PDB file of C-alpha atoms and ligand atoms in Angstrom:
ATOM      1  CA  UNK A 217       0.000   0.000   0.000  1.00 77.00           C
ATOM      2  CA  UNK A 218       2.775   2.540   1.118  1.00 95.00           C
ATOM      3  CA  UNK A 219       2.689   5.252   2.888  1.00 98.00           C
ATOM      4  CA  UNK A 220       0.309   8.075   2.482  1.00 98.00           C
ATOM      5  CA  UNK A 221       0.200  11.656   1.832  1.00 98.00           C
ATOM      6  CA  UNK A 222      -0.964  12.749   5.485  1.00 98.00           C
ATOM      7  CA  UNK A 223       1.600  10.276   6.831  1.00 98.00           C
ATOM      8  CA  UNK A 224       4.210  11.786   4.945  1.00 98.00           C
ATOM      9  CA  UNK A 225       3.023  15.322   5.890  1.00 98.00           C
ATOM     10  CA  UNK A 226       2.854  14.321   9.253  1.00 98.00           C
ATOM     11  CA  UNK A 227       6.690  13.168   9.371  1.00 98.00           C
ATOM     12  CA  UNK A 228       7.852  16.553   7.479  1.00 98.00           C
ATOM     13  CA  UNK A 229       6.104  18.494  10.130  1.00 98.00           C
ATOM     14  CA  UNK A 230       7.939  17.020  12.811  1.00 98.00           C
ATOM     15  CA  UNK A 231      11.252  17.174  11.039  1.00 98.00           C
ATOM     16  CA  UNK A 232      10.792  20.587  10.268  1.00 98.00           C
ATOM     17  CA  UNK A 233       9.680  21.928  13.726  1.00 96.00           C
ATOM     18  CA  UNK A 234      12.352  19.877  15.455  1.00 97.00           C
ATOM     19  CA  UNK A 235      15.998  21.421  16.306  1.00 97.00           C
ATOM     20  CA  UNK A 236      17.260  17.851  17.324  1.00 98.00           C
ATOM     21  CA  UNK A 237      17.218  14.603  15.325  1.00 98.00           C
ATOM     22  CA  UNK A 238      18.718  11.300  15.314  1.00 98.00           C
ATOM     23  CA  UNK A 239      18.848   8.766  12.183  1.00 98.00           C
ATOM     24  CA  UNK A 240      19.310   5.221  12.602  1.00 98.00           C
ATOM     25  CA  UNK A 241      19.655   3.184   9.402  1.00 98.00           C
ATOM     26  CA  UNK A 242      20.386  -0.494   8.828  1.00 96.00           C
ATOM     27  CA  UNK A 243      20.822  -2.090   5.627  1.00 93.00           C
ATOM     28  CA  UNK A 244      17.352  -1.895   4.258  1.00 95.00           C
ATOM     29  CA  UNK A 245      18.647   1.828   3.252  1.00 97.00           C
ATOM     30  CA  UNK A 246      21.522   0.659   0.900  1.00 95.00           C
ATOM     31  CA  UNK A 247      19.120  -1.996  -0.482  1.00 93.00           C
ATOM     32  CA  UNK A 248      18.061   0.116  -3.622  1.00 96.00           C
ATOM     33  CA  UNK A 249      21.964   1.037  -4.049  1.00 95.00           C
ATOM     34  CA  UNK A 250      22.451  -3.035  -5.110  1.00 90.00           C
ATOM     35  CA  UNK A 251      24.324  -4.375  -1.918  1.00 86.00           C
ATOM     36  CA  UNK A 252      22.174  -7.031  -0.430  1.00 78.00           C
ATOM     37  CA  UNK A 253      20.816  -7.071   2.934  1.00 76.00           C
ATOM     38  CA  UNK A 254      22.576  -9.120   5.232  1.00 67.00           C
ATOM     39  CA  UNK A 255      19.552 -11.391   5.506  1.00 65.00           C
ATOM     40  CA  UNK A 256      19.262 -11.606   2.142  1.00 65.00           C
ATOM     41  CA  UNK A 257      22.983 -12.218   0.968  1.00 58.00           C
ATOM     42  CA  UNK A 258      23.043 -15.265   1.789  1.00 57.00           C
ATOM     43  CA  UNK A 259      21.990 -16.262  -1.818  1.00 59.00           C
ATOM     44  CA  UNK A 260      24.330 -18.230  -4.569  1.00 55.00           C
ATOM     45  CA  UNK A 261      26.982 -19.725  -3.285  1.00 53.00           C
ATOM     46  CA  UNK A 262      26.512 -18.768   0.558  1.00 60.00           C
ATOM     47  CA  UNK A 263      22.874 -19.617  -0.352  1.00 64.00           C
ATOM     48  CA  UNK A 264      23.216 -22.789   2.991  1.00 65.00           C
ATOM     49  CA  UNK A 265      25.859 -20.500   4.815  1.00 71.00           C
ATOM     50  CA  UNK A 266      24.691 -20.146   8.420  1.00 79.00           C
ATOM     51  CA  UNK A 267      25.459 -15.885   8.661  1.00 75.00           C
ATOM     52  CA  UNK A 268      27.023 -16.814  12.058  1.00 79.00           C
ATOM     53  CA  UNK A 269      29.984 -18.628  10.260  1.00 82.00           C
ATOM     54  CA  UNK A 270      30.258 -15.328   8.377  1.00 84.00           C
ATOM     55  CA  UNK A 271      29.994 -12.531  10.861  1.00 87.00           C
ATOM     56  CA  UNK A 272      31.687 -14.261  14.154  1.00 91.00           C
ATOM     57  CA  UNK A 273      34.678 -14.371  15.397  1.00 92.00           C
ATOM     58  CA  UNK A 274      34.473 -18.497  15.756  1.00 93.00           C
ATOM     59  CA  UNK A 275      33.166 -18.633  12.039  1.00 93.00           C
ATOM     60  CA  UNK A 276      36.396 -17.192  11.101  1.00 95.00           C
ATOM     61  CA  UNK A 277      38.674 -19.250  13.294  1.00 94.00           C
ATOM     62  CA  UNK A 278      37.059 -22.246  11.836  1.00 94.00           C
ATOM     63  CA  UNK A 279      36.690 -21.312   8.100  1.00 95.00           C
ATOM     64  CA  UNK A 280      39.057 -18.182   7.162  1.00 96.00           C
ATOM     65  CA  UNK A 281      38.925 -18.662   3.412  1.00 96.00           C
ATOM     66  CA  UNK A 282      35.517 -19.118   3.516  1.00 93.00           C
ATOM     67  CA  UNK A 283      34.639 -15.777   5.229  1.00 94.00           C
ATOM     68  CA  UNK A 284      37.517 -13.944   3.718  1.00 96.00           C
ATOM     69  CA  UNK A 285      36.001 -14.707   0.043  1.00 94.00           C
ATOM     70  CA  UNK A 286      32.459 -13.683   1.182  1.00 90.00           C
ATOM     71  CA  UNK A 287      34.084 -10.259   2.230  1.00 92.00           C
ATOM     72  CA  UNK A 288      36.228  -9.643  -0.547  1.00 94.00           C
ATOM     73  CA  UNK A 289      32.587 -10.089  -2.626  1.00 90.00           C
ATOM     74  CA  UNK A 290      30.744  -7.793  -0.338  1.00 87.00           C
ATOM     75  CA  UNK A 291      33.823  -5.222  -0.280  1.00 90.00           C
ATOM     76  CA  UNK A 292      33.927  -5.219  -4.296  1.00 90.00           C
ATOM     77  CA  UNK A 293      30.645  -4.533  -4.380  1.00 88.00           C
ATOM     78  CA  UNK A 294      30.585  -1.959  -2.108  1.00 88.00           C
ATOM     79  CA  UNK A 295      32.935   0.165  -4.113  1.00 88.00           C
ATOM     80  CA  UNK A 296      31.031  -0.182  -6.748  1.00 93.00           C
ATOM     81  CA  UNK A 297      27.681   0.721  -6.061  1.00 95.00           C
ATOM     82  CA  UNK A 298      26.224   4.227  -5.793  1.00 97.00           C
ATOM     83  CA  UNK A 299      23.974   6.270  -3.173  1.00 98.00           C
ATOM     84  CA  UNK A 300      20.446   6.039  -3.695  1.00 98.00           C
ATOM     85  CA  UNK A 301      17.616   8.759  -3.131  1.00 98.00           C
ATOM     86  CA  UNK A 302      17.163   7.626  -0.077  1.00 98.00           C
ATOM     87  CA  UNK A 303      21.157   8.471   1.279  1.00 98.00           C
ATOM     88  CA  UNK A 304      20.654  12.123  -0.451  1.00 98.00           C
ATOM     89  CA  UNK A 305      17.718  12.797   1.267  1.00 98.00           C
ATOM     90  CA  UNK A 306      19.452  12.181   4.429  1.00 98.00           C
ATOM     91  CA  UNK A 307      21.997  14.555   3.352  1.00 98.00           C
ATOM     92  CA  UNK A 308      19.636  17.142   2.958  1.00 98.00           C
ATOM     93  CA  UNK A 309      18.173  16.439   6.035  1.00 98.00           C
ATOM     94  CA  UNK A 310      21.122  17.230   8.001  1.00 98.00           C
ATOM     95  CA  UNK A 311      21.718  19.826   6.379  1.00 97.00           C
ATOM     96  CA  UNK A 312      18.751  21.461   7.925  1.00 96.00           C
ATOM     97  CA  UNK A 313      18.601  20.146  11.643  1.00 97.00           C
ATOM     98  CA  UNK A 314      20.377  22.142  13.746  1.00 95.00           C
ATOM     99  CA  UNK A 315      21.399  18.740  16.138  1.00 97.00           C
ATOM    100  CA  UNK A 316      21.782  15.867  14.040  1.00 98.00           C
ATOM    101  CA  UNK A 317      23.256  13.071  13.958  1.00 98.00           C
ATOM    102  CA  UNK A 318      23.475  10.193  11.546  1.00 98.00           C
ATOM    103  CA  UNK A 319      23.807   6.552  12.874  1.00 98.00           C
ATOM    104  CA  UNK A 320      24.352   3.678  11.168  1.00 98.00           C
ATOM    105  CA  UNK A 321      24.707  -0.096  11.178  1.00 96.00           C
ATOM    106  CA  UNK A 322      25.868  -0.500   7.633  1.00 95.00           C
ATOM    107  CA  UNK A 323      29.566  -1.022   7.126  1.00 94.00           C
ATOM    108  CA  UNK A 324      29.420   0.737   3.754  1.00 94.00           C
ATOM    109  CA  UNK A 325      30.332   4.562   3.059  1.00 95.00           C
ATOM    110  CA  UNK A 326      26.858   5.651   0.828  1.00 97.00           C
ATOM    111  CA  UNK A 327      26.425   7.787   3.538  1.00 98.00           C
ATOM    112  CA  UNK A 328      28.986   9.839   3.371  1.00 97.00           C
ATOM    113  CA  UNK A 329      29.184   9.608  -0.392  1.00 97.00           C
ATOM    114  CA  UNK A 330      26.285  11.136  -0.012  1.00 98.00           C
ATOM    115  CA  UNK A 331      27.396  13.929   1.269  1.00 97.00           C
ATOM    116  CA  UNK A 332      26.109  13.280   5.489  1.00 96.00           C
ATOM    117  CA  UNK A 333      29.306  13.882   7.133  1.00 85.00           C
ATOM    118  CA  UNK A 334      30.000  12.708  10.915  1.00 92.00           C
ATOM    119  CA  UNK A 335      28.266   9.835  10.563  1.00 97.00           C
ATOM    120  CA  UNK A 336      28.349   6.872  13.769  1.00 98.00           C
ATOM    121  CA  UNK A 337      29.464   3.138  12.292  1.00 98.00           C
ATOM    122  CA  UNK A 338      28.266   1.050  15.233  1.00 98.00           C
ATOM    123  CA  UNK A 339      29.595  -1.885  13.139  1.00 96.00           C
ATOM    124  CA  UNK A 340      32.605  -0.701  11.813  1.00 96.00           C
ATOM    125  CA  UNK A 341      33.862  -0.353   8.297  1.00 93.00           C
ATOM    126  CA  UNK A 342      34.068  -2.814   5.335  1.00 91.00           C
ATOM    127  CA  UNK A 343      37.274  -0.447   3.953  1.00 90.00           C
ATOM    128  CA  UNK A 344      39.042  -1.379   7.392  1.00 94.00           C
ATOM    129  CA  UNK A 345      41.354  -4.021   8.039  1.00 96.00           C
ATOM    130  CA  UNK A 346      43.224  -4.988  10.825  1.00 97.00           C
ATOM    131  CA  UNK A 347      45.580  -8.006  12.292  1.00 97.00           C
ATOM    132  CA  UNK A 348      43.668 -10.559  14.567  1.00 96.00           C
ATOM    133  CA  UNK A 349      46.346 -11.331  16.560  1.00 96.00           C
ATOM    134  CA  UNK A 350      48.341  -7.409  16.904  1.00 97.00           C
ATOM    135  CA  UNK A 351      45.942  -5.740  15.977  1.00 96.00           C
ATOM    136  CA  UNK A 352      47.880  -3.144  13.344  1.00 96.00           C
ATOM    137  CA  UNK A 353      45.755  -1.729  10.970  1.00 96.00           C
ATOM    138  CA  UNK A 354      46.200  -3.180   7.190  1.00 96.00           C
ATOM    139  CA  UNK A 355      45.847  -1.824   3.802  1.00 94.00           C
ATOM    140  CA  UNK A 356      44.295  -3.870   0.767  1.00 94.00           C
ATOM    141  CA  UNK A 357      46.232  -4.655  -2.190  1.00 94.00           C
ATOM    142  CA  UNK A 358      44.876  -5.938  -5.046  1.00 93.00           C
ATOM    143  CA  UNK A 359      46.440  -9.408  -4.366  1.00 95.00           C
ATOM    144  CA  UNK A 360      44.837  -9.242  -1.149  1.00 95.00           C
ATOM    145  CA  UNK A 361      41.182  -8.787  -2.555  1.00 94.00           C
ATOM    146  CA  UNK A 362      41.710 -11.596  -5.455  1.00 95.00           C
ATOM    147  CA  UNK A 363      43.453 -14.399  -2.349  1.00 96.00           C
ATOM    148  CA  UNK A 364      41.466 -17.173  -1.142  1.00 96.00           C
ATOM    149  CA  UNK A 365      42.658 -16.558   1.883  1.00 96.00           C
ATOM    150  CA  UNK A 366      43.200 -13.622   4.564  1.00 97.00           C
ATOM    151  CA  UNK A 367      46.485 -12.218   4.011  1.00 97.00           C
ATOM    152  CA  UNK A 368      49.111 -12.593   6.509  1.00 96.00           C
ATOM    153  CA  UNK A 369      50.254  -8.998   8.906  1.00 96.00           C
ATOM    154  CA  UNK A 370      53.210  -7.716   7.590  1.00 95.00           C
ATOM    155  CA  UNK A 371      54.178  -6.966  11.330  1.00 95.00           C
ATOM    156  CA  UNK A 372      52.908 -10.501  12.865  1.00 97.00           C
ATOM    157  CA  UNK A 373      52.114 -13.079  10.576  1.00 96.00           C
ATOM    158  CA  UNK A 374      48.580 -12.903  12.223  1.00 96.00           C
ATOM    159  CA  UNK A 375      45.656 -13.361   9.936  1.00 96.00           C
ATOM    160  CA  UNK A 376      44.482 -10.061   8.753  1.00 97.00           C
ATOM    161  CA  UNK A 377      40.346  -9.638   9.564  1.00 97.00           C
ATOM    162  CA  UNK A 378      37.922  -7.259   8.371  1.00 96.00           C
ATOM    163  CA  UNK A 379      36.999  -4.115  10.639  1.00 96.00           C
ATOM    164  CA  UNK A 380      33.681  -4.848  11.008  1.00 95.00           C
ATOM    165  CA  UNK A 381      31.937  -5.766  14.009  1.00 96.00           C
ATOM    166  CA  UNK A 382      30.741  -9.535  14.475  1.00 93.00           C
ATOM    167  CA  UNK A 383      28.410 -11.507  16.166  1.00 88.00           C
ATOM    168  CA  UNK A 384      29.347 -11.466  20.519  1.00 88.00           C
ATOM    169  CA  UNK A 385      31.845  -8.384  19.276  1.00 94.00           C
ATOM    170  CA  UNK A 386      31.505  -5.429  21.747  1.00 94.00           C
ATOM    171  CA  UNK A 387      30.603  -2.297  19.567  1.00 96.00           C
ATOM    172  CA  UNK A 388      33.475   0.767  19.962  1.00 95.00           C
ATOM    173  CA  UNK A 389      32.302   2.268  23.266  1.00 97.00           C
ATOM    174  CA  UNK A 390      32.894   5.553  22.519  1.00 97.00           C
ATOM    175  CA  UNK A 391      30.803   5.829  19.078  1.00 98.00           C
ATOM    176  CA  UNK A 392      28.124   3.939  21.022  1.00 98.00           C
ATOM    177  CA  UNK A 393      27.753   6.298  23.573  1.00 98.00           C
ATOM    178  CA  UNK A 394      27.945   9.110  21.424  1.00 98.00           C
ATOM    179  CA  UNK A 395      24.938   7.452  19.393  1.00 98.00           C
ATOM    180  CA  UNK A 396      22.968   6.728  22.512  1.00 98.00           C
ATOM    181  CA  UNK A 397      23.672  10.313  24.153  1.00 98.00           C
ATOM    182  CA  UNK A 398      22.072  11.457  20.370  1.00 98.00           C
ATOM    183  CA  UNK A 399      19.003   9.468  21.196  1.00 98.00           C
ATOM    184  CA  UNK A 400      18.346  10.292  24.522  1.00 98.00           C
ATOM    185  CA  UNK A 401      17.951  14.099  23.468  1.00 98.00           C
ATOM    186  CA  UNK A 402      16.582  13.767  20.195  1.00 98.00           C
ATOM    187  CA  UNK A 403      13.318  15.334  19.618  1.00 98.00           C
ATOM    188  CA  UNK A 404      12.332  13.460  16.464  1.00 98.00           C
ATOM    189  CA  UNK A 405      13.936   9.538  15.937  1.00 98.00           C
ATOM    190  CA  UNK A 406      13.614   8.286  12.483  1.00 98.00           C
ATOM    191  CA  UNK A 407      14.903   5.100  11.620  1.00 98.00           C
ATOM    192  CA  UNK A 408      15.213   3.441   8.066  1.00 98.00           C
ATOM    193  CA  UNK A 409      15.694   0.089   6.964  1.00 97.00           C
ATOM    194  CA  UNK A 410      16.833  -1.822   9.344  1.00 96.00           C
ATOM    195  CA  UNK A 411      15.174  -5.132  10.844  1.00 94.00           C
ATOM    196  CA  UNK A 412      16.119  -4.268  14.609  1.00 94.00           C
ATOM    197  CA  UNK A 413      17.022  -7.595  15.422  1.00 91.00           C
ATOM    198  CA  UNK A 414      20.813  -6.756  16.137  1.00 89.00           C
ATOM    199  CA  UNK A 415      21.520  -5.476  19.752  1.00 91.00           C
ATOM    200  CA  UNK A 416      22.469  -3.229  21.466  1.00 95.00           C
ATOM    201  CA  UNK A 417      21.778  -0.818  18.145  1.00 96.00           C
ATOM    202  CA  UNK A 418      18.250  -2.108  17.950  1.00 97.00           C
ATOM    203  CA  UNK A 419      17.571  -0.668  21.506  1.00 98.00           C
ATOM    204  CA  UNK A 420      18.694   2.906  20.499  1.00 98.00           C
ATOM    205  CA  UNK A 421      15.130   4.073  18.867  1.00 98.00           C
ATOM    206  CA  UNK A 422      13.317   2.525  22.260  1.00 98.00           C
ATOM    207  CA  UNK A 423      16.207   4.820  24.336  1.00 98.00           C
ATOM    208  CA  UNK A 424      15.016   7.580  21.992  1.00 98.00           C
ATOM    209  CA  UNK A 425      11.795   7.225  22.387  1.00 98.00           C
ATOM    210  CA  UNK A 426      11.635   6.785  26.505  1.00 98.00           C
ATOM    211  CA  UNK A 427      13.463   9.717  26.648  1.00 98.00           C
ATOM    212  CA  UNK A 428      10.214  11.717  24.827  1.00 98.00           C
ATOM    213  CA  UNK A 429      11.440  11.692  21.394  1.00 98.00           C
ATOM    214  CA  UNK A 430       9.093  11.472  18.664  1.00 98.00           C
ATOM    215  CA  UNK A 431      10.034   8.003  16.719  1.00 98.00           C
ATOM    216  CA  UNK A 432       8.980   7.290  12.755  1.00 98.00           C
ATOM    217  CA  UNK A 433      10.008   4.153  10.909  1.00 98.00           C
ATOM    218  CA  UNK A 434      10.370   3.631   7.521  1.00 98.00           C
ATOM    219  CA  UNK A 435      10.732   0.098   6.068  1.00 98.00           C
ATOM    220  CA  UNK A 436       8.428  -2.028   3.189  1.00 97.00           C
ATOM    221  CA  UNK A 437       8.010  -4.157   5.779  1.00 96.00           C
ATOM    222  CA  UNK A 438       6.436  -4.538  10.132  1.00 97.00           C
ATOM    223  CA  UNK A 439       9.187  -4.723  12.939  1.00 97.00           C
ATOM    224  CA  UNK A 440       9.573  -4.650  16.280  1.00 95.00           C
ATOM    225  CA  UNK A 441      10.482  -1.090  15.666  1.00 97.00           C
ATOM    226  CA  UNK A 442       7.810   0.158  13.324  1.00 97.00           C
ATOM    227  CA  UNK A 443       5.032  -1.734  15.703  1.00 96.00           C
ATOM    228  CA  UNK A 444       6.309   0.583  18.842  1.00 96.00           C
ATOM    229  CA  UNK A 445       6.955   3.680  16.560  1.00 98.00           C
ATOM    230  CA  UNK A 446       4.753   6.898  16.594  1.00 98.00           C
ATOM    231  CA  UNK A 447       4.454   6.870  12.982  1.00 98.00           C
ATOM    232  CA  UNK A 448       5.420   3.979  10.621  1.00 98.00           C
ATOM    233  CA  UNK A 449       5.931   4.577   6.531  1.00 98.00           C
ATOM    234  CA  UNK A 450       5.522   1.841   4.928  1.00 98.00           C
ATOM    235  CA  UNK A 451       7.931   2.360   1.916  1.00 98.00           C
ATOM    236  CA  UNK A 452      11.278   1.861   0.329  1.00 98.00           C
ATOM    237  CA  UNK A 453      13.532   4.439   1.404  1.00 98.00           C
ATOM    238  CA  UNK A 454      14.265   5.333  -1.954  1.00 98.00           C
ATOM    239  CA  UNK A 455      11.259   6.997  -2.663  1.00 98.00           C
ATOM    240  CA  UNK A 456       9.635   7.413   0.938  1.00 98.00           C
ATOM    241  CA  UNK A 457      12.155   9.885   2.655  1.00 98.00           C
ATOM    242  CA  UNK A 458      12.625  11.984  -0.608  1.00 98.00           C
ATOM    243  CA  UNK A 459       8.860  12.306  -0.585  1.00 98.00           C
ATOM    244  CA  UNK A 460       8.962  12.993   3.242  1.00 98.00           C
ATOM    245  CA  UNK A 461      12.071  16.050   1.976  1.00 98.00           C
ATOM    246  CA  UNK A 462       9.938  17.123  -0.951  1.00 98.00           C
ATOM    247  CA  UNK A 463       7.124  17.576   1.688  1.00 98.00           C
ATOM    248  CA  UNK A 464       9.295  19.881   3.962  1.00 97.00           C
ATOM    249  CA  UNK A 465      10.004  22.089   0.874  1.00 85.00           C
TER     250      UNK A 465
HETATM  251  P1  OAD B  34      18.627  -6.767   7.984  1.00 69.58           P
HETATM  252  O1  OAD B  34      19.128  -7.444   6.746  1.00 69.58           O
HETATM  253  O2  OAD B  34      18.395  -7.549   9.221  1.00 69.58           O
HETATM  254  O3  OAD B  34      17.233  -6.045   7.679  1.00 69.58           O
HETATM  255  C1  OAD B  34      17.044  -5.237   6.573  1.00 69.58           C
HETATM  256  C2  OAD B  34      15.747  -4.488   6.747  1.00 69.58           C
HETATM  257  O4  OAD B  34      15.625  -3.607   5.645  1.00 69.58           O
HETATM  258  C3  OAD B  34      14.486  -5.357   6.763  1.00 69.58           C
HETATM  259  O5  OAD B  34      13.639  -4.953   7.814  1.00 69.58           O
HETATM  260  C4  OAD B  34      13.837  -5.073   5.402  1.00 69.58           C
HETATM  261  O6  OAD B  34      12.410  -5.127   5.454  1.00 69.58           O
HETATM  262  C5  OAD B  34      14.298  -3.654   5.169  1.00 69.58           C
HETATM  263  N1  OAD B  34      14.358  -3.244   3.759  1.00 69.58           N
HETATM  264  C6  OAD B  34      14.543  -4.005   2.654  1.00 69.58           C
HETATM  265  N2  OAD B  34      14.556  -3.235   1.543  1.00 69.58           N
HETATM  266  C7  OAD B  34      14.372  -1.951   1.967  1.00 69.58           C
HETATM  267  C8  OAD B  34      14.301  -0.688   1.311  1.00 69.58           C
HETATM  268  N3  OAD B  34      14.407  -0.578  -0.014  1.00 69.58           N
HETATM  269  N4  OAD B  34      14.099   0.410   2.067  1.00 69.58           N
HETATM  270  C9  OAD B  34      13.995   0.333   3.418  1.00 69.58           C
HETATM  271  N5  OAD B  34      14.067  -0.838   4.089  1.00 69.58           N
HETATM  272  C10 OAD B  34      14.252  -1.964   3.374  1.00 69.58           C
HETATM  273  O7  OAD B  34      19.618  -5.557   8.220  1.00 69.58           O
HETATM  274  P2  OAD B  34      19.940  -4.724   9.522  1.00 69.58           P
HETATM  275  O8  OAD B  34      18.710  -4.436  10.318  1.00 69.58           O
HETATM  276  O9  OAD B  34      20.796  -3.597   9.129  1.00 69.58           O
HETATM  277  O10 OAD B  34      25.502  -6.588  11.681  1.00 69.58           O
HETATM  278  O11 OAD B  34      20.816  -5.769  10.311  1.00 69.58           O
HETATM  279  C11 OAD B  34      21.485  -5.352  11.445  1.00 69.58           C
HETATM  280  C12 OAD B  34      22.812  -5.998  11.510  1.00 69.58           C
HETATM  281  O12 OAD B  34      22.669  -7.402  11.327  1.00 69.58           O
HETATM  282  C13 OAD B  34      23.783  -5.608  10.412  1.00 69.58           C
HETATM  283  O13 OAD B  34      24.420  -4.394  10.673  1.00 69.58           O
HETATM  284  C14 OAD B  34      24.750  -6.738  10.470  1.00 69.58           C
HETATM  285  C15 OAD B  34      23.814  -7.906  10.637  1.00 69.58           C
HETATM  286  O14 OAD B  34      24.287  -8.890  11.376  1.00 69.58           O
HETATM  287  C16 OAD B  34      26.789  -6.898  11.700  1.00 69.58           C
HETATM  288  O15 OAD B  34      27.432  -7.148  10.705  1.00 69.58           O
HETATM  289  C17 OAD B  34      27.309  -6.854  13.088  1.00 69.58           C
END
């Protein structure tokens, strides 16, 4: 059905009367950009892959090539793909908030390609790379992206990771709290495709919202999160938060 016209009129008039905001997007929002949601990537090859074995830190002990090739194919990708409407929009947003702030559990950069700078990676980076065993931070070559393997640190021998965060990983404290401190004075909370079935980030719109904020969800499909939310649009958000921007025009 999708969202309507009063629901999207509703959601600009909060946005534009607000002077603090907070954005939480998941991977719903790159969707329309190409890259696969997690939940969905598990398609092809990785099609009976168990996404535990690819996001954890036991998945990787036990089958390195396995999760280094599935990176490699989500990294390439990455690069190559483009923001969507829906990452522009955001842009603009912040552009006009006085307080915002831009959170997100996606490990690509269409955000800031986008043009939203400052933005909070609660799950890391897909560009970053680091040793498992000293921890030194490592830069892709070529070689590295084509091997069937992690490469080996330069410093350690260690196996090199990716600098995302997995499964039973803490999330970096500091850009945590500085996403949850967001919430708790945000006026308006919209979040964007994300399932909010990952914790702790799937708590953050429920910390927004105890603390008074007005919360909207936007997602083609019910969560947890849109069934608790003030206002849901049901929508891609590709075309709902440009229409929710065009609105506050
Ligand atoms: P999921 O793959 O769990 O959920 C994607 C959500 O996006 C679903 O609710 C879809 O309905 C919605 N969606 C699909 N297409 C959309 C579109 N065009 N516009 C808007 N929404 C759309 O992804 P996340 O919620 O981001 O963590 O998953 C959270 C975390 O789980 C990820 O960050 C990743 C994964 O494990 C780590 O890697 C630690």
């Amino acid at each position: 059905m999708g969202a309507s016209e009063i629901e999207i009129r509703r959601a600009a008039e909060r946005l534009t009367n607000c002077r603090s905001c907070a954005v939480m997007t998941g991977a719903g929002v790159s969707a329309e950009s190409g890259v696969p949601t997690f939940r969905d990537a598990q398609t092809g090859l990785y099609a009976n892959v168990d996404p535990m074995k690819l996001a954890s830190v036991e998945g990787f002990r036990e089958d390195p090539a396995m999760v280094w090739r599935w990176y490699m194919a989500r990294f390439g990708r990455a690069r190559v793909v483009e923001p969507n409407p829906g990452h522009f929009a955001l842009a603009r947003l912040a552009a006009r908030i006085e307080r915002f702030t831009l959170i997100t559990q996606n490990v690509d950069d269409l955000h800031e390609r986008a043009g939203c700078p400052d933005v909070l990676h609660l799950h890391g980076s897909i560009a970053r790379y680091f040793c498992t065993d000293c921890g030194e931070d490592h830069t892709l070559t070529d070689d590295d992206r084509a091997a069937p393997e992690p490469p080996a640190c330069a410093h350690c021998g260690g196996m090199i990771r990716p600098g995302v965060v997995w499964f039973g990983e803490a999330l970096p404290r500091d850009i945590f709290g500085a996403a949850e401190r967001a919430c708790r004075t945000a006026e308006v909370m919209l979040v964007a495709g994300t399932s909010g079935v990952v914790f702790p980030a799937a708590d953050l719109p429920f910390v927004a919202r105890s603390a008074g904020a007005y919360l909207i969800d936007v997602n083609p499909e019910r969560t947890l999160i849109s069934d608790r939310a003030d206002l849901f649009l049901e929508g891609p958000s590709g075309e709902v938060l440009p229409r929710v921007l065009g609105a506050m025009d």
